[in-house]
Amino acid sequence: MSDTQKKSWFQRLKDGLKRSTGAISTGIGNIFTKRKLDDDTLEELEDLLITADLGVSVAGKLTKALAKGRYDKEIDEEEVKTVLAAEIEAMLAPVAKPLDVNKGHKPHVILMTGVNGAGKTTTIGKLAKQYRDAGKRVMMAAGDTFRAAAVEQLVVWGERAGVPVITKEIGSDAAALAFEAVERAIQEGVDVLLIDTAGRLQNRRELMDELAKVVRVIGKKLDGAPHDTVIVLDATTGQNALHQVEVFKEIAKLTGIVMTKLDGTARGGVLVACAEKFSLPVHAIGVGEGIEDLQPFSPRDFARMIVGLE
Amino acid sequence: MFDSLSERLSGIFDGLKRRGALKESDVSDALREVRVALLEADVALPVVKDFVSRVKDKAIGQSVLKSVTPGQQVIKIVHDELVAMLGAEASGINLLGVPPVVILMVGLQGSGKTTTTAKLAKRLTEKEGKKVMMASLDVRRPAAQEQLKVLGEQIGVKTLPIVAGQMPVDITRRAMDAARLQGFDVLMLDTAGRLHVDAELMAEVKAVRDASQPLETLLVADSLTGQDAVNVAKAFDGEVGITGVALTRMDGDGRGGAALSMRAVTGKPIKLAGFGEKMDALEDFHPERVASRILGMGDVVSLVEKAAATIEKEDAEKMAKKMAKGEFDLDDMRTQLRQMSKLGGVQSILGMLPGMGKIKQAMAGASIDDKVFRRQEAIINSMTPTERKKPQVLNASRKKRIAAGAGVEVSEVNKLLKAHMQMAKMMKQMSKMGKSGRMPMMPGAMPPGFDKFLP
């Protein structure tokens, strides 16, 4: 664990995102030293945005915006980057909203969802520690009653964060566990309850039905809960992330997104496409395995890093 | 999982097929669409460019444009190139070495290494009769070692006892010793998920590789991966040296671009494909079948194999005998309904049949699903044995009773009986054809012209 090496969070974000953006920014550099903005150049630029997983349609939109008023004119790399970053930032700005657990709900219930291996359990563990450090009374519920040792994994996070974890044996009903967890959280006067769920692919209808039931049951026990239903997206995921958000939103009434694994070379451009299509709040990004590596989402930094601007 | 891509491509190809003569520009236009379709399917950009240019070179040749069916020729070229890109033939897991043979599993966090390790161990144990041991070297993720242990207990495969605080290379040595001393054939090493840019962890996995000298080093990769698939595959291959790829989450609805990219950039075969959470949901990867599926030509071979593996032999023989006589009662229909659901339901069957992509879509739109078949089975279950043997005895009052028993309307019972009558009629015709020496049209038969494109 990298808890020991303390860096400023901006440094971590930058380090994390720098690797994500290396390729695209060299790419832009290669196209433009100073050259005419013609069809070929635009196509190359569009291709580069596609390699950042922005998707064909968003990439097309961005290059069109760049070409507006600049077509056939000489343009240099810096200008291209600045314009693109500004465009991307404008798309992301409306969706940057941190998770707010101070809305007066007691407990404030957060349900974590997503496909297998996206990083739900890890994200919950990090959030628990962060809220605990902020002086909140936190509780976690090990709602992944399917995967072997998922419960143990969360229990370890519980020990690290000094937070109690509600568990049931593997194979028990996830909805029943969620119900019990909400009940306990109310009894014990907890501020924030974080509920984990098993990973599920969005095209598995029976599993999605199960998730819908978990959401329903939580709402039955506590009016208005879950107050946040978050999907965890893996930054290495491609255009399929759009479909993940679409289906989870429909079935589990998503209220926000957390994107993990931005410390690799994956650029997470699909987040821009998600913001464009669903306007769901983006709460945080994960740039490493340490607890402090779960960072608030900053559209400006994200946009500038995507195009390789310092 | 390749549905969306195959839908897009078949749309493009429908346009091509309709034309008698093709101009160079027609091909270019179609290929531009192919390019976008592949990119939206997350196929890596360099791979797409390469692919499109190779297809273009071949398709714009004189012979294609002057041929009678230029559209089909182009499709054939696309199919052949797809197969070439995915790797010409299936390649299995290499176990030819001095036991214990080591299989090393590597990959990013959350790609499915532990689950795939257990699935492969189960398969090697049960299908190949190997004595397999698994060891988890994941000392980073909380409870990762525990996860492998639990899975080992579930599938009846031994795992190396966990020693808290031991480092990966030491665990490797201990596992090698244990496997050697206890006479294991195969040792599977499950490693921690790591980023390919994390120098420290990549060095660790290299040390594990050197200590264990694996015969197979499999990169476990999520088939939902985006453009980054290329970087990941290149880095792991360059640093650790992989012998193959195991693609996970193939039961998702991703468009499978990663499958196309990984093979193309590393030149290493895709050896395994994971299709779900169940421990036996692991299959060999068959490039030519996947290529056919992508192009909407169906995967008949897989279907037949699946059928052979799931349908009870006895049932099949009984059915064949009855069919030969032209008999088909409601008991037979029930058997068929059950077999359908065993095969993974009607959706998955249709997905494997050529030209069925569109029908499948239409069915999804009309929300026809496997519930219909379950309901039909319930109706048959509500009948007496006599009624099942001789449906003609069914009068209004019997039908009412059956409907009540199955919890449906009488009209549903009538619908089922009508369907049964049609099937029985077909069976009769087929048995006659069989006698006259003409083979009946079997499910594997393809629309005219398509057989050319399958190997």
XYZ file of N, CA and C in Angstrom, chain A residues 1 19 43 47-48 50-53 56-57 115-118 146-149 152-153 156-157 160 199-205 207 234 236-240 243-244 261 263-267 289, chain B residues 35-36 39-40 42 45-46 49 108-111 140-143 146-147 150-151 154 193 195-198 201 222 224-228 231-232 249 251-255 275-277 367 369 371:
282
model
N 0.834 -1.208 0.000
C 0.000 0.000 0.000
C 0.866 1.254 0.000
N 0.101 9.301 -16.950
C 0.300 8.083 -17.716
C -0.868 7.846 -18.649
N -9.048 14.305 -39.526
C -9.319 12.882 -39.382
C -8.317 12.236 -38.426
N -9.121 10.400 -34.917
C -8.618 9.064 -34.581
C -7.963 9.044 -33.202
N -7.192 10.095 -32.935
C -6.496 10.157 -31.649
C -7.458 10.214 -30.481
N -10.379 9.044 -30.533
C -10.992 7.709 -30.453
C -10.110 6.765 -29.634
N -8.784 6.890 -29.801
C -7.917 5.994 -29.035
C -7.969 6.312 -27.538
N -8.531 7.471 -27.169
C -8.710 7.771 -25.750
C -10.082 7.289 -25.279
N -10.752 6.498 -26.110
C -12.077 5.948 -25.786
C -13.174 7.000 -25.714
N -16.632 7.404 -31.345
C -16.637 8.030 -32.664
C -17.463 9.310 -32.668
N -18.595 9.299 -31.984
C -19.475 10.460 -32.107
C -18.934 11.665 -31.337
N -20.402 -3.551 -12.903
C -20.099 -4.876 -13.431
C -18.975 -5.497 -12.602
N -18.700 -6.772 -12.836
C -17.678 -7.474 -12.063
C -16.306 -6.834 -12.270
N -15.563 -6.731 -11.180
C -14.175 -6.296 -11.291
C -13.966 -4.816 -11.539
N -15.008 -4.002 -11.400
C -14.848 -2.567 -11.667
C -14.139 -1.876 -10.511
N -22.198 -13.143 -3.355
C -21.983 -14.163 -4.384
C -20.515 -14.560 -4.523
N -19.641 -13.582 -4.751
C -18.252 -13.911 -5.044
C -17.551 -14.453 -3.804
N -16.769 -15.495 -4.022
C -16.028 -16.097 -2.926
C -15.126 -15.041 -2.289
N -15.155 -14.951 -0.963
C -14.280 -14.085 -0.174
C -14.518 -12.593 -0.369
N -15.025 -11.214 3.119
C -13.757 -11.074 3.847
C -13.002 -9.837 3.377
N -13.055 -9.590 2.062
C -12.353 -8.430 1.508
C -12.859 -7.138 2.154
N -11.776 -6.756 5.822
C -10.422 -6.218 5.966
C -10.439 -4.694 5.835
N -11.198 -4.199 4.854
C -11.332 -2.745 4.714
C -11.943 -2.143 5.978
N -9.270 -1.796 8.506
C -8.391 -0.680 8.153
C -9.012 0.660 8.499
N -20.883 -7.817 -8.309
C -20.746 -7.340 -9.679
C -21.711 -8.085 -10.574
N -22.270 -7.369 -11.544
C -23.187 -8.040 -12.474
C -23.091 -7.368 -13.836
N -23.118 -8.187 -14.877
C -23.136 -7.641 -16.223
C -24.546 -7.170 -16.512
N -24.616 -6.028 -17.204
C -25.924 -5.392 -17.376
C -26.878 -6.163 -18.273
N -26.375 -7.137 -19.011
C -27.278 -7.897 -19.874
C -27.794 -9.168 -19.204
N -27.442 -9.353 -17.933
C -27.959 -10.522 -17.221
C -29.225 -10.119 -16.485
N -30.337 -10.407 -17.104
C -31.573 -9.861 -16.587
C -31.892 -10.300 -15.158
N -29.956 -11.059 -12.774
C -29.116 -10.369 -11.794
C -29.537 -8.909 -11.649
N -14.906 1.086 -14.747
C -13.486 0.825 -14.910
C -12.994 1.655 -16.100
N -10.618 1.321 -17.987
C -10.134 0.571 -19.141
C -11.288 0.087 -20.026
N -12.508 0.203 -19.522
C -13.657 -0.237 -20.314
C -13.854 0.687 -21.512
N -14.256 0.112 -22.595
C -14.476 0.898 -23.798
C -15.903 1.408 -23.888
N -16.421 1.413 -25.097
C -17.737 2.002 -25.339
C -18.852 1.244 -24.623
N -18.572 0.043 -24.155
C -19.585 -0.716 -23.437
C -20.023 -0.007 -22.148
N -23.341 1.567 -22.323
C -24.478 0.667 -22.167
C -24.661 0.256 -20.714
N -23.529 0.102 -20.006
C -23.612 -0.223 -18.585
C -24.410 0.858 -17.849
N -9.364 3.186 -11.695
C -8.240 2.683 -12.487
C -7.725 3.677 -13.528
N -5.102 5.249 -13.142
C -3.653 5.336 -12.995
C -2.926 4.476 -14.023
N -3.645 3.809 -14.891
C -2.993 3.041 -15.958
C -2.822 3.902 -17.191
N -2.758 3.272 -18.361
C -2.684 4.060 -19.583
C -4.072 4.291 -20.166
N -5.090 3.707 -19.541
C -6.443 3.929 -20.029
C -6.807 5.378 -19.777
N -7.465 5.991 -20.739
C -7.702 7.424 -20.601
C -9.111 7.753 -20.140
N -4.148 2.658 -5.577
C -4.700 1.714 -4.617
C -4.787 2.260 -3.199
N -15.114 0.579 -40.837
C -14.143 1.198 -39.936
C -14.838 1.756 -38.691
N -15.904 2.521 -38.913
C -16.626 3.096 -37.768
C -17.222 1.984 -36.901
N -14.530 0.504 -34.808
C -14.092 1.417 -33.747
C -15.119 1.478 -32.628
N -16.388 1.513 -33.005
C -17.421 1.549 -31.965
C -17.461 0.242 -31.197
N -14.875 -1.050 -30.129
C -13.645 -0.988 -29.322
C -12.460 -1.744 -29.916
N -7.522 1.192 -32.719
C -7.373 1.974 -33.949
C -6.306 1.452 -34.914
N -5.091 1.168 -34.454
C -4.085 0.665 -35.411
C -4.526 -0.641 -36.068
N -7.145 0.199 -38.767
C -6.536 0.779 -39.963
C -5.901 -0.300 -40.821
N -4.537 -7.176 -15.487
C -4.892 -5.987 -14.715
C -5.805 -6.365 -13.547
N -5.984 -5.426 -12.630
C -6.930 -5.645 -11.543
C -8.330 -5.827 -12.115
N -9.050 -6.773 -11.534
C -10.453 -6.921 -11.902
C -10.699 -7.528 -13.267
N -9.676 -8.123 -13.878
C -9.904 -8.700 -15.203
C -10.501 -10.100 -15.090
N -1.795 -8.587 -2.195
C -2.186 -7.175 -2.143
C -3.668 -6.986 -1.868
N -4.505 -7.574 -2.705
C -5.941 -7.374 -2.503
C -6.370 -8.137 -1.252
N -7.103 -7.464 -0.369
C -7.549 -8.156 0.836
C -8.358 -9.401 0.469
N -8.063 -10.506 1.136
C -8.824 -11.756 1.005
C -8.745 -12.412 -0.371
N -7.776 -15.986 0.080
C -8.954 -16.643 0.629
C -9.937 -17.007 -0.491
N -10.106 -16.073 -1.427
C -11.038 -16.286 -2.542
C -10.657 -17.538 -3.334
N -11.418 -20.708 -1.307
C -12.838 -21.049 -1.294
C -13.250 -21.668 -2.625
N -12.773 -21.060 -3.731
C -13.098 -21.603 -5.045
C -12.546 -23.021 -5.188
N -14.765 -25.353 -3.564
C -15.987 -25.539 -4.353
C -15.781 -26.530 -5.487
N -3.535 -8.552 -9.420
C -3.765 -7.652 -10.545
C -2.749 -6.522 -10.493
N -1.038 -2.988 -12.804
C -1.029 -2.142 -13.980
C 0.253 -2.414 -14.740
N 0.133 -2.445 -16.058
C 1.292 -2.712 -16.901
C 2.330 -1.602 -16.819
N 1.960 -0.442 -16.238
C 2.929 0.658 -16.133
C 3.560 0.712 -14.746
N 3.193 -0.230 -13.881
C 3.722 -0.241 -12.534
C 5.021 -1.064 -12.519
N 5.731 -3.693 -9.698
C 4.942 -4.916 -9.742
C 5.240 -5.766 -10.969
N -10.229 -8.531 -19.899
C -11.658 -8.286 -19.941
C -12.064 -7.968 -21.378
N -14.478 -6.451 -22.348
C -15.132 -5.142 -22.454
C -14.115 -4.005 -22.528
N -12.827 -4.367 -22.530
C -11.779 -3.345 -22.559
C -11.893 -2.465 -23.797
N -11.490 -1.227 -23.631
C -11.538 -0.293 -24.751
C -10.214 -0.224 -25.488
N -9.894 0.948 -25.983
C -8.712 1.143 -26.824
C -7.411 0.791 -26.095
N -7.467 0.811 -24.773
C -6.255 0.553 -23.996
C -5.798 -0.908 -24.096
N -2.313 -1.346 -25.423
C -1.207 -1.021 -24.521
C -0.986 -2.126 -23.501
N -2.094 -2.621 -22.958
C -2.008 -3.659 -21.936
C -1.364 -4.924 -22.510
N -15.578 -12.354 -19.450
C -16.812 -11.594 -19.619
C -17.338 -11.613 -21.048
N -19.747 -13.170 -21.897
C -21.200 -13.223 -21.822
C -21.796 -11.832 -21.689
N -20.934 -10.834 -21.638
C -21.438 -9.467 -21.597
C -21.930 -9.073 -22.966
N -22.416 -7.829 -23.097
C -22.887 -7.441 -24.418
C -21.907 -6.489 -25.085
N -20.645 -6.612 -24.673
C -19.615 -5.840 -25.358
C -19.506 -6.335 -26.773
N -18.850 -5.543 -27.610
C -18.823 -5.944 -29.018
C -17.549 -6.694 -29.370
N -17.391 -17.334 -20.117
C -18.748 -16.965 -20.493
C -19.706 -16.778 -19.326
N -19.184 -16.632 -18.100
C -20.122 -16.446 -17.003
C -19.491 -16.755 -15.678
N -20.286 -16.646 -14.620
C -19.739 -16.817 -13.283
C -19.651 -18.266 -12.854
N -40.158 -8.788 -26.564
C -39.921 -9.391 -25.248
C -40.410 -10.832 -25.156
N -39.286 -14.247 -24.400
C -38.098 -14.799 -23.773
C -38.388 -16.214 -23.320
N -39.359 -17.313 -20.702
C -40.524 -17.514 -19.847
C -41.635 -18.226 -20.619
